[in-house]
Coordinates of C-alpha atoms in Angstrom, one line a residue:
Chain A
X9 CA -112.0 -85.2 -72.3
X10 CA -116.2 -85.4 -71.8
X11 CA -118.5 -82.6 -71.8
X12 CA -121.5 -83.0 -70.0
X13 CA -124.5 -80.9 -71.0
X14 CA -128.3 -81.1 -70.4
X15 CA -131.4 -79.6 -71.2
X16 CA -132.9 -79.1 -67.8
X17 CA -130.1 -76.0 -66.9
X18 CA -126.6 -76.2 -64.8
X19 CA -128.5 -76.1 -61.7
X20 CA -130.9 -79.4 -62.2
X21 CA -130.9 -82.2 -60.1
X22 CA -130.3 -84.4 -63.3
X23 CA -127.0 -83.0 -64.3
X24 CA -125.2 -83.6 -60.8
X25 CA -126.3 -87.0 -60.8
X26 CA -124.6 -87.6 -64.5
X27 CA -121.9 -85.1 -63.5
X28 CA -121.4 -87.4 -59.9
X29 CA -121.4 -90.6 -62.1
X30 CA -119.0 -89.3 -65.1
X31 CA -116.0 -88.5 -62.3
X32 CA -116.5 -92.0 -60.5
X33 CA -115.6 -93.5 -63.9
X34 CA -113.2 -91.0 -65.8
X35 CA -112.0 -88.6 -63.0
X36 CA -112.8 -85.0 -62.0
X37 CA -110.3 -83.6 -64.5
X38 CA -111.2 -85.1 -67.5
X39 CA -115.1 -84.1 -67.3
X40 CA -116.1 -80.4 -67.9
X41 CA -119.9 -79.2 -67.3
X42 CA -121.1 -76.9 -70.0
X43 CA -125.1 -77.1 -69.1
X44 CA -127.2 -73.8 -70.2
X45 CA -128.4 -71.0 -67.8
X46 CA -131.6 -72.3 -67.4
X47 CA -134.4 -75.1 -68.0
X48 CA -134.3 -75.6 -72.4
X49 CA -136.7 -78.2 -72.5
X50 CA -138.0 -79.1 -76.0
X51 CA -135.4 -76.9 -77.6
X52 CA -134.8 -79.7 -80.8
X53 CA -131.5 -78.7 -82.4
X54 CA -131.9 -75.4 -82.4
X55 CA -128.3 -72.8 -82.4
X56 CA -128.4 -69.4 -81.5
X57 CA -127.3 -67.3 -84.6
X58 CA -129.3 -64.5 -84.4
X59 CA -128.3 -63.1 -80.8
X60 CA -125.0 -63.4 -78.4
X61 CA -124.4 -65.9 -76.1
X62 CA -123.2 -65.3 -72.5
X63 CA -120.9 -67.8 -70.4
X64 CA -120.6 -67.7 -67.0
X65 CA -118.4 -70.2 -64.9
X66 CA -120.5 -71.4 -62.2
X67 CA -119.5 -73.1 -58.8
X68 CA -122.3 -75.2 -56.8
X69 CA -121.8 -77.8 -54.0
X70 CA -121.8 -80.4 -56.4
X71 CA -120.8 -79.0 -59.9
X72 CA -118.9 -76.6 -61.2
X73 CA -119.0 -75.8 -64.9
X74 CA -120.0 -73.3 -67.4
X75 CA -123.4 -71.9 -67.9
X76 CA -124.3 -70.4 -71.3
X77 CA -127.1 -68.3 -71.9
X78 CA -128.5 -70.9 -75.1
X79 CA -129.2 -73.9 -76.1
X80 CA -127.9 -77.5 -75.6
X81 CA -126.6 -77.8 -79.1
X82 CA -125.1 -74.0 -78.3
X83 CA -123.9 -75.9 -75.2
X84 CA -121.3 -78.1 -77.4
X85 CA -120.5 -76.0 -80.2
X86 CA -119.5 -73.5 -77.4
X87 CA -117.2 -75.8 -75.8
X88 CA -115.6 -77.5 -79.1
X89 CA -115.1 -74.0 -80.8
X90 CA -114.2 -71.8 -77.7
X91 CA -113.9 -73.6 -73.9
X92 CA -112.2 -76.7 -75.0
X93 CA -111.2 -75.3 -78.8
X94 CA -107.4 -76.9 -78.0
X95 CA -108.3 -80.0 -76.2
X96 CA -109.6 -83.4 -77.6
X97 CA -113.3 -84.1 -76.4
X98 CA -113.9 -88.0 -76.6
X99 CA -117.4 -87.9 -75.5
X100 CA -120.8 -85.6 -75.1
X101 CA -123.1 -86.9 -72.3
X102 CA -126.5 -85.7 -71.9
X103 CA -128.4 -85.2 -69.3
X104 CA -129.7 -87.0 -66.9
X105 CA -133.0 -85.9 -68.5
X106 CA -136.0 -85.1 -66.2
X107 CA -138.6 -87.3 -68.0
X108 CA -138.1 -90.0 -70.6
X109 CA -137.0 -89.0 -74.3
X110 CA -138.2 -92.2 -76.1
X111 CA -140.0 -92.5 -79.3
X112 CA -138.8 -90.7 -82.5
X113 CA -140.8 -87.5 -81.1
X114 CA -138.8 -87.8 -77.8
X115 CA -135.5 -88.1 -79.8
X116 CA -136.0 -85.3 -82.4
X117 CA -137.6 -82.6 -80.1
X118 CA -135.6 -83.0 -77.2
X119 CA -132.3 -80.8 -76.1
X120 CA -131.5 -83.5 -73.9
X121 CA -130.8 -85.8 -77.3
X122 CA -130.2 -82.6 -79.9
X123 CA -127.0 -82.1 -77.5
X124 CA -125.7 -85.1 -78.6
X125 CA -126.9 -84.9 -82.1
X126 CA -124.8 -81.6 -82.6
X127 CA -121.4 -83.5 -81.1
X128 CA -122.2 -86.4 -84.0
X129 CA -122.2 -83.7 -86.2
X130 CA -118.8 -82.2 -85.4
X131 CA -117.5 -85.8 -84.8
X132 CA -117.9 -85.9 -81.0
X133 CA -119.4 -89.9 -79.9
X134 CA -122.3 -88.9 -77.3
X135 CA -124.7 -90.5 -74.9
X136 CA -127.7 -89.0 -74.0
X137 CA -129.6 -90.0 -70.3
X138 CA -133.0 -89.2 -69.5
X139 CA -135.2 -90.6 -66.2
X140 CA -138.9 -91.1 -66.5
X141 CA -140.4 -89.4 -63.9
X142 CA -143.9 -90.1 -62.2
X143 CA -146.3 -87.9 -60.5
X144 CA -144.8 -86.4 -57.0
X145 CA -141.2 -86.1 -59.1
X146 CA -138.6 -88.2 -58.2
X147 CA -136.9 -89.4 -55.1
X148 CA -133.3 -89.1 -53.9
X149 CA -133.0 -93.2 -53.7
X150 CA -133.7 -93.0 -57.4
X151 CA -131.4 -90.7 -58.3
X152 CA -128.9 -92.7 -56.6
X153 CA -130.0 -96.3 -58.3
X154 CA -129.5 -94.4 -61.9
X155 CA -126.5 -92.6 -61.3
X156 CA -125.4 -96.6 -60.2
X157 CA -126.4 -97.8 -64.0
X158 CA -125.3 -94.7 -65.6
X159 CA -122.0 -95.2 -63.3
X160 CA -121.8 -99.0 -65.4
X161 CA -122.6 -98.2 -68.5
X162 CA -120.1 -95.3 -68.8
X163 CA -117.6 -98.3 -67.4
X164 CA -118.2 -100.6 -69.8
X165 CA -117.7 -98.1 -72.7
X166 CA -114.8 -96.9 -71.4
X167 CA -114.1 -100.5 -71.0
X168 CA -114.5 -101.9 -74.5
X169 CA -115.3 -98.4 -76.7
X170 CA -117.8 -96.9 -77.7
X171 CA -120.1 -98.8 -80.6
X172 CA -117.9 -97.9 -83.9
X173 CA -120.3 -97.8 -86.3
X174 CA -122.9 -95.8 -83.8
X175 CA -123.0 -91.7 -83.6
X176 CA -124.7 -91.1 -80.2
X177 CA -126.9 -93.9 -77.8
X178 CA -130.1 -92.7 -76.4
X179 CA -130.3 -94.3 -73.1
X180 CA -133.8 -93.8 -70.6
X181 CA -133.9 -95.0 -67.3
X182 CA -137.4 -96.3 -65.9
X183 CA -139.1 -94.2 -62.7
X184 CA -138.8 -97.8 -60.8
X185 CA -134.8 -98.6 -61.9
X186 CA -133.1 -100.1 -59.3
X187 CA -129.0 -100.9 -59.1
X188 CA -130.2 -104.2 -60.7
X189 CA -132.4 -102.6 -63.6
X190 CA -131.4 -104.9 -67.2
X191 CA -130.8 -102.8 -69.9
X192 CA -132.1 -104.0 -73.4
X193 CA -130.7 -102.7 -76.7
X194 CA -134.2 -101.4 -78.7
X195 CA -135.6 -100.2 -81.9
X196 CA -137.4 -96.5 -81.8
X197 CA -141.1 -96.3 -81.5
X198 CA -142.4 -94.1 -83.6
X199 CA -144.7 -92.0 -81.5
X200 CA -145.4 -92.3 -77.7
X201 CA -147.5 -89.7 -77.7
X202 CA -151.0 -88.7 -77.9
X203 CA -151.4 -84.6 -78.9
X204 CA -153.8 -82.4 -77.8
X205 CA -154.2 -78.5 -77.9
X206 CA -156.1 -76.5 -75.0
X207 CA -157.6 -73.4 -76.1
X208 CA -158.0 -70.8 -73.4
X209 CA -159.6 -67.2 -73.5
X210 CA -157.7 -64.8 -71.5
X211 CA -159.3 -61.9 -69.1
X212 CA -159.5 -59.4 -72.0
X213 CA -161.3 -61.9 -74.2
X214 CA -158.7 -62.7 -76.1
X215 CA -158.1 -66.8 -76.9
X216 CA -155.1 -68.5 -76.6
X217 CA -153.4 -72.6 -76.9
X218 CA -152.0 -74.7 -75.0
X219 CA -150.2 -77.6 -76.4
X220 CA -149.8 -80.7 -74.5
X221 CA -149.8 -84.6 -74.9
X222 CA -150.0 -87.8 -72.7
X223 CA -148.5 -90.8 -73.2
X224 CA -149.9 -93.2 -75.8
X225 CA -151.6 -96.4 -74.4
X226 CA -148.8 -99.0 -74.1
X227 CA -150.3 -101.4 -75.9
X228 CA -149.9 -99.2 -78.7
X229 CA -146.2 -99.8 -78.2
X230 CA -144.3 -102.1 -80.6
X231 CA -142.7 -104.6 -78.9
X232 CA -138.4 -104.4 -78.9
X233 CA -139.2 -100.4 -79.0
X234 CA -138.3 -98.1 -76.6
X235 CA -141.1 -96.8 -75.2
X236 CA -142.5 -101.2 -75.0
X237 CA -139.3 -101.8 -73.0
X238 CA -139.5 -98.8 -70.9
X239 CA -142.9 -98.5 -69.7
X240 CA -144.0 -102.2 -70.3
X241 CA -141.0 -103.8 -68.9
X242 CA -139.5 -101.2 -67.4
X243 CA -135.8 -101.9 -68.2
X244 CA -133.5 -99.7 -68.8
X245 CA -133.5 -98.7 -73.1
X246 CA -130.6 -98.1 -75.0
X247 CA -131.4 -97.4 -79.0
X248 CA -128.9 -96.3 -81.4
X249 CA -129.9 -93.4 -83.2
X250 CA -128.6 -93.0 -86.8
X251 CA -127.5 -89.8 -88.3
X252 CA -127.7 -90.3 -91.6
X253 CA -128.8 -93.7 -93.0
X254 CA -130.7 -93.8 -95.9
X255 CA -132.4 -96.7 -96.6
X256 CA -131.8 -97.7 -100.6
X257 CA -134.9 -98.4 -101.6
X258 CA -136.4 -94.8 -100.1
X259 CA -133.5 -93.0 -102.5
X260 CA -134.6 -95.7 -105.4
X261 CA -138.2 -94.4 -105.6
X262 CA -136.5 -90.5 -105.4
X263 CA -134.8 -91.0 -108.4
X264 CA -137.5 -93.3 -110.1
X265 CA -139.2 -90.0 -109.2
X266 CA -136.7 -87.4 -110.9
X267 CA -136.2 -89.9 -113.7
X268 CA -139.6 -90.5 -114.8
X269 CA -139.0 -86.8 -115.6
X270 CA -136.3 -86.6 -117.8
X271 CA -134.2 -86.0 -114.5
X272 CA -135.1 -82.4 -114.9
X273 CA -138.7 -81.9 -113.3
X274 CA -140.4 -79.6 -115.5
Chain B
X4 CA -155.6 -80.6 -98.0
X5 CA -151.9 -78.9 -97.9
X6 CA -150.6 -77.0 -94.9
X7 CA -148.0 -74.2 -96.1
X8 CA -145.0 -73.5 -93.4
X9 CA -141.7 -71.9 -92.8
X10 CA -138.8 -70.5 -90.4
X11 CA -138.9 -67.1 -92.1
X12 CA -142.5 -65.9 -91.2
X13 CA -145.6 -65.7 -92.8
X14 CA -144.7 -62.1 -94.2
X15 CA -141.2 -63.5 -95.6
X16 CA -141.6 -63.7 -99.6
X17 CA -140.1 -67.2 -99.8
X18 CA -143.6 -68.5 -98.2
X19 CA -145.0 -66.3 -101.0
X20 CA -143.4 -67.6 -103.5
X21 CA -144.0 -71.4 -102.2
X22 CA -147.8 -70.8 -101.4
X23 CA -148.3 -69.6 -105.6
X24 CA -146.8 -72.6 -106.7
X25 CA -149.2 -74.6 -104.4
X26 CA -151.6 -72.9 -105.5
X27 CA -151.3 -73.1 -109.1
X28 CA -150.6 -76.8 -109.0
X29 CA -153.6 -77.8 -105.8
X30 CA -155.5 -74.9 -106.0
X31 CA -156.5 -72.1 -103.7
X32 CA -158.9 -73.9 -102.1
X33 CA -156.6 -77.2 -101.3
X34 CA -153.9 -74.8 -99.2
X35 CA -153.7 -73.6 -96.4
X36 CA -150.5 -71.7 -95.0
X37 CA -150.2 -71.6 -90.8
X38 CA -146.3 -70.0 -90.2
X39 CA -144.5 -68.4 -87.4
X40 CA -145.5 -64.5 -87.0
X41 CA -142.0 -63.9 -87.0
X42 CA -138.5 -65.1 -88.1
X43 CA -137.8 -68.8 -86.3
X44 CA -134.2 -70.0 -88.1
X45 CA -132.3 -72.8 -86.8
X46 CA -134.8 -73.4 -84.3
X47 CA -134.8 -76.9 -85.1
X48 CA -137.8 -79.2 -83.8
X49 CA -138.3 -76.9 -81.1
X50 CA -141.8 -77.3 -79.4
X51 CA -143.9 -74.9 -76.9
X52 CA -145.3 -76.8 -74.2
X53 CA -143.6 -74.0 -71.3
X54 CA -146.1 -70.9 -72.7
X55 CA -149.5 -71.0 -74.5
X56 CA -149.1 -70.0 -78.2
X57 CA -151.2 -67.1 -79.7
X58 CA -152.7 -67.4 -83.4
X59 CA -153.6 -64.8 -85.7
X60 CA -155.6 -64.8 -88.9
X61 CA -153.5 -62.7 -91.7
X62 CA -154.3 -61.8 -95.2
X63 CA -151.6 -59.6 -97.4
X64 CA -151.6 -58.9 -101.0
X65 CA -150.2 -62.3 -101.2
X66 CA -151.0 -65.1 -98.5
X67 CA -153.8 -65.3 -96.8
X68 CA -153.3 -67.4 -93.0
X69 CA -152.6 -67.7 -89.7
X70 CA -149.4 -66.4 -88.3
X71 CA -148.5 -68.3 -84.9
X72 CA -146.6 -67.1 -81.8
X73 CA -144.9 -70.2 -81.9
X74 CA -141.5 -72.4 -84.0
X75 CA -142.4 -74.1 -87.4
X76 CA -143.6 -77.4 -85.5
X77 CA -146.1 -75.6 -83.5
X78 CA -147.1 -74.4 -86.2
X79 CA -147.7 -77.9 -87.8
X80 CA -149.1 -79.4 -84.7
X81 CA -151.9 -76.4 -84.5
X82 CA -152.8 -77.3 -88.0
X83 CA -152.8 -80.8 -87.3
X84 CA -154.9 -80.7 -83.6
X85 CA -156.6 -77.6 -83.3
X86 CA -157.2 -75.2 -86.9
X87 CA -157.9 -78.0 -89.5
X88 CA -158.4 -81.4 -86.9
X89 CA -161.7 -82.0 -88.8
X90 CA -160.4 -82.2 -92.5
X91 CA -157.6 -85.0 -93.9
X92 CA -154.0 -83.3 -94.5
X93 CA -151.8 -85.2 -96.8
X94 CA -149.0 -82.8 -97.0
X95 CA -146.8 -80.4 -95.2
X96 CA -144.8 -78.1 -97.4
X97 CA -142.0 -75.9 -95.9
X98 CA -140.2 -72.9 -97.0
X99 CA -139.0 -71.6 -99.5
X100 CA -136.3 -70.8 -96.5
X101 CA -134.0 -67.7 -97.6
X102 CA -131.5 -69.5 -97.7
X103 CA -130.1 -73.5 -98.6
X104 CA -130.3 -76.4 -95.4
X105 CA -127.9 -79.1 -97.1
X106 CA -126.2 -81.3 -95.2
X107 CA -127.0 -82.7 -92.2
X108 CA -126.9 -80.2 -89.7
X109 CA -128.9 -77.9 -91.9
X110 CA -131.2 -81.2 -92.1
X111 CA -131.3 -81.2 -88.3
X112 CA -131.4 -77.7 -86.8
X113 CA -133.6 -75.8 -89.3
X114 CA -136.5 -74.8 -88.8
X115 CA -138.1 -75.3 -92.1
X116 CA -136.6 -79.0 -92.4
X117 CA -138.3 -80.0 -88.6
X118 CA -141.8 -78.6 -89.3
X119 CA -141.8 -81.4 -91.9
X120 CA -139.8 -83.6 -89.8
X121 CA -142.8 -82.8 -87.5
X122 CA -145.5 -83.8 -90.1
X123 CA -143.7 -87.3 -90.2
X124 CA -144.1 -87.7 -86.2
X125 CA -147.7 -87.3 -86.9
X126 CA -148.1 -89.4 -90.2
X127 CA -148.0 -86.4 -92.7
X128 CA -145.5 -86.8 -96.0
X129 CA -143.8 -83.3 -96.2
X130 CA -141.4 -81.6 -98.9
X131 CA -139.1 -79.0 -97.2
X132 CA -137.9 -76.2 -100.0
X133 CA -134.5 -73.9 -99.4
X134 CA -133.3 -71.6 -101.8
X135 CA -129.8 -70.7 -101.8
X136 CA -129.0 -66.6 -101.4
X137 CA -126.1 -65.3 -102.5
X138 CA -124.3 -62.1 -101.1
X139 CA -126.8 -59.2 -102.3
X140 CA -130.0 -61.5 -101.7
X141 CA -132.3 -62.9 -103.8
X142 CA -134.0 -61.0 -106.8
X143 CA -137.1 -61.5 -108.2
X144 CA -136.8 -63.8 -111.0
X145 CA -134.8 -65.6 -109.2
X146 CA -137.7 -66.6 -107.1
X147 CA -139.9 -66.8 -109.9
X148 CA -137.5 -69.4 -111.5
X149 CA -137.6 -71.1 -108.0
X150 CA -141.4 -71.1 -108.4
X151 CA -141.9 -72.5 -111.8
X152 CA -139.1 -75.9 -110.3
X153 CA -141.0 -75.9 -107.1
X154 CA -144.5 -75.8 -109.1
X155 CA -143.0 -78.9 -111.7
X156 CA -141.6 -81.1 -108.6
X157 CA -145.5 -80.6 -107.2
X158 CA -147.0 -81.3 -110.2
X159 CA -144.9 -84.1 -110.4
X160 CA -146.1 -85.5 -107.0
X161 CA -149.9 -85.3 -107.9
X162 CA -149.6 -86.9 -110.7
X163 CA -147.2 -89.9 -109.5
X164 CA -147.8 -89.6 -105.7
X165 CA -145.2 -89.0 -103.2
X166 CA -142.6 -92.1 -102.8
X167 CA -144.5 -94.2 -101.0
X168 CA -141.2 -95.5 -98.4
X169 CA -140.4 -92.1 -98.3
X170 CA -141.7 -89.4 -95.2
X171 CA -139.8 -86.4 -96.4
X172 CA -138.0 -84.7 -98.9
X173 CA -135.8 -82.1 -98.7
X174 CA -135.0 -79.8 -101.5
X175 CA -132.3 -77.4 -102.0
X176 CA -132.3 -74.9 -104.9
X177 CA -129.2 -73.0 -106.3
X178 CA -129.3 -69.0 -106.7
X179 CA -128.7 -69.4 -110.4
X180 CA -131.8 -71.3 -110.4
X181 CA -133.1 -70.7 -113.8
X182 CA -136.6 -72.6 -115.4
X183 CA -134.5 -75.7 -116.5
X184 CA -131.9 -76.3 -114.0
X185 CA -131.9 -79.7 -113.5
X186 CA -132.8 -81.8 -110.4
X187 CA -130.7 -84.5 -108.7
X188 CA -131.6 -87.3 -106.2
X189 CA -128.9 -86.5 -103.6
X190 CA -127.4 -88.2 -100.4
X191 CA -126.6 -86.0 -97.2
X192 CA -123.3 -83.9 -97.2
X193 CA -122.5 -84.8 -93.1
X194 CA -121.3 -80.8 -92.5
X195 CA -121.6 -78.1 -94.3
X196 CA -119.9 -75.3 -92.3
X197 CA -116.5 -74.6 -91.2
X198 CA -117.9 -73.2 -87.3
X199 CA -116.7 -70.5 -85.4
X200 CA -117.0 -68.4 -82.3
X201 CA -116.3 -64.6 -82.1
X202 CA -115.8 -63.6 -78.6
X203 CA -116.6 -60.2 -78.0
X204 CA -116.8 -57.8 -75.0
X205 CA -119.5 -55.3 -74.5
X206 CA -119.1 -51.5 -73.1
X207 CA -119.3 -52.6 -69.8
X208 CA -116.3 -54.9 -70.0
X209 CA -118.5 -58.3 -70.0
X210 CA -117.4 -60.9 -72.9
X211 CA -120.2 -62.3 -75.0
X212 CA -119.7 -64.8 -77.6
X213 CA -121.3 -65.1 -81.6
X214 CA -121.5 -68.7 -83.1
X215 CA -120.8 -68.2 -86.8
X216 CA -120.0 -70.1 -89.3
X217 CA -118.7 -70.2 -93.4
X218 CA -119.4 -72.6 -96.0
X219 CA -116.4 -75.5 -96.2
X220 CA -114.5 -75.3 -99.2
X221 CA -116.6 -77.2 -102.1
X222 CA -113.8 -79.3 -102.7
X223 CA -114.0 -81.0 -99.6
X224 CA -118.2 -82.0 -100.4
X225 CA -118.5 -85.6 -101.2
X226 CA -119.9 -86.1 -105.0
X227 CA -123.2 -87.3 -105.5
X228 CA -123.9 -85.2 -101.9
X229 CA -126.8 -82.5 -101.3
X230 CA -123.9 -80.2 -100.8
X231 CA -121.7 -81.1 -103.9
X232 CA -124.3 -80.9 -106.4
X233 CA -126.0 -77.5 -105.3
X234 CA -123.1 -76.3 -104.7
X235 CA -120.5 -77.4 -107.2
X236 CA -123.1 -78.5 -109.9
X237 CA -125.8 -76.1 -109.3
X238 CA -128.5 -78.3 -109.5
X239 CA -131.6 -78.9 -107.5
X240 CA -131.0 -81.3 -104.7
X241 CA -133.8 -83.9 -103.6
X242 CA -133.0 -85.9 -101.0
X243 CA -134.8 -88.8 -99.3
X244 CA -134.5 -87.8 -94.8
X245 CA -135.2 -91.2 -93.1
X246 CA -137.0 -90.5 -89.6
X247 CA -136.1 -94.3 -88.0
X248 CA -134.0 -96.6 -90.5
X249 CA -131.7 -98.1 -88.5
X250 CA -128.3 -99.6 -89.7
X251 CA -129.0 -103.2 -88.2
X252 CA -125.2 -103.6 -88.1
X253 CA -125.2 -100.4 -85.6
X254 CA -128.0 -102.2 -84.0
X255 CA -125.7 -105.3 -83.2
X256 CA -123.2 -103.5 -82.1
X257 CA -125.3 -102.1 -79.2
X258 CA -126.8 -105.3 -78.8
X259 CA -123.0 -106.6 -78.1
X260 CA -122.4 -104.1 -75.6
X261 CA -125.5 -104.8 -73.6
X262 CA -124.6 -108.6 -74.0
X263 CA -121.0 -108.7 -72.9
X264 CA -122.4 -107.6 -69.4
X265 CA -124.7 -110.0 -69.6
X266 CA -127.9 -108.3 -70.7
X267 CA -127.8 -106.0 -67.7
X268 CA -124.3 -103.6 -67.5
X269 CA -123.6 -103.8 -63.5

């Protein structure tokens, strides 16, 4: 079976786009919606130890599902350890993201992604989907062009499998895709993102921050990456993301490190 | 200069006992320590964009800082953009977290492994430090072993530099950690934790649900693994994260999928 999840809440215009796509290639009984309560934007991996969670079973005009009261990552342990403990899930799909999540920034901070990440972990393959949005949000015709792609890529993995040697694909969708959009496989840019921080003082005097960032200058971009594609070309990215690759030569020059001490740091 | 984090809090005493052994090896001057006002575990690379983020300047017997409103990557970013955006930081170091994040999912949803995860986004090296507990907690020479290993592997940096194709390192120490316990270049241990969920139901006949989880049986680590050697061996773990290697065979195998639909899945 295929859990769908997102980090933009059960009730998000995103989710019932993937959710819409998901049946037209698998069928209704075979996908399960286990989105959280609410928006979790920018929740990164994070589980919910410390508190309960709560799980409602929710029934819109065009999703039903299970809300849970955390995060995305709760999302999937939820349904692998409880909802769906004694069925097989296949799959996790993510999204379909309100804004792109490109860039290593975009993949590490996001729910939308850290979803996905958390089924690699437990052994679950996973795609996550996010759609770059523009100012004045984005139109219904758009939605319908990317639930189209989304509806083709999902066919062609069922068709020949999902990439053995890959955990989870991180797949964004330009503002302007179309039902003809290409899709390039890409590298990840390292940052698409210029930070800032606001500081405010409050009626009683009091200052506070805001953090917030635009997007880097394309040029910046690197070309082949993710965010070049994306907002250069505007095609449709999709960038393996590795769990746990470790390049030789970075773990060489850790033990050079530990050996150049006797292998006992002191 | 040397930014000082954690998940814990900037009254926890792991972020004590991290911020002497900075000191002694950087001095005072050279350290600063900016940490969540309060306990943020597993909060993985959680960012605040949705509220603004309050800081506070703290000074205890011990550490002397600001305590944020915010997760362990706010806290970095506010070091990085807003509190010290004037002077040159060179390193991020994280912890000591009560308690050990081996293995990949500890790698990927705590706290004190994504506010150096973080530092990489923005082109700072980081060393994340986790000290095991055991049932009882942690006594006090316990951490002072911890912070005469911690204080050797710094030293040990300033003298040979940090590994140059290297953006973090995340060390785990045992709770037998004594003044000579030796240290190991390790690989990741995929998961660490046997998960669970305990559903529950409150007085007023609701269910709620707690994720929990126990440490797989040591037996099952593989050798040469964060989690073996901590575990089994009792050593100090080092290992090498990679932010964006990518396997290229994973990279062709996208690549096929994109290409066997002709560049453009439809």
């Amino acid at each position: 079976m295929i859990i769908i999840t997102n980090d933009d809440g059960i009730y998000s215009i995103g989710i019932k786009t993937l959710y819409k796509a998901a049946v037209s290639v698998f069928g209704r009984s075979a996908v399960a919606v286990v989105a959280p309560s609410g928006p979790r934007s920018a929740s990164g991996m994070s589980l919910t130890f410390h508190k309960p969670l709560r799980v409602e079973h929710v029934k819109t005009s065009s999703v039903t599902g299970y809300a849970v009261s955390g995060t995305p990552a709760d999302c999937v342990y939820m349904a692998r350890y409880e909802l769906f403990k004694n069925r097989r899930i296949d799959l996790v799909l993510s999204g379909m993201n309100d804004g792109s999540n490109a860039g290593m920034e975009g993949i590490e901070s996001s729910g939308t992604v850290s979803a996905v990440k958390f089924g690699a972990i437990v052994d679950i393959k996973g795609i996550a989907f996010s759609l770059e949005t523009e100012k004045g949000g984005i139109d219904s015709a758009t939605y319908e062009n990317a639930s189209k792609r989304v509806s083709s890529l999902l066919s062609a993995v069922k068709r020949q499998g999902f990439p053995k040697k890959v955990d989870i694909l991180n797949v964004n969708l330009p503002a302007s895709v179309r039902s003809d959009t290409p899709m390039k496989a890409c590298s990840i840019e390292y940052t698409m993102f210029q930070k800032f921080v606001a500081p405010r003082t409050d009626p009683r005097g009091r200052k506070y921050y805001w953090l917030w960032s635009t997007r880097k200058d394309s040029k910046r971009f690197a070309k082949g990456s993710d965010c070049y594609e994306l907002f250069v070309n505007k095609m449709i990215t999709i960038t393996p993301v590795s769990m746990s690759v470790l390049d030789q030569t970075q773990f060489d020059e850790v033990e050079a490190l530990v050996a150049a001490n006797g292998g006992s740091l002191s």
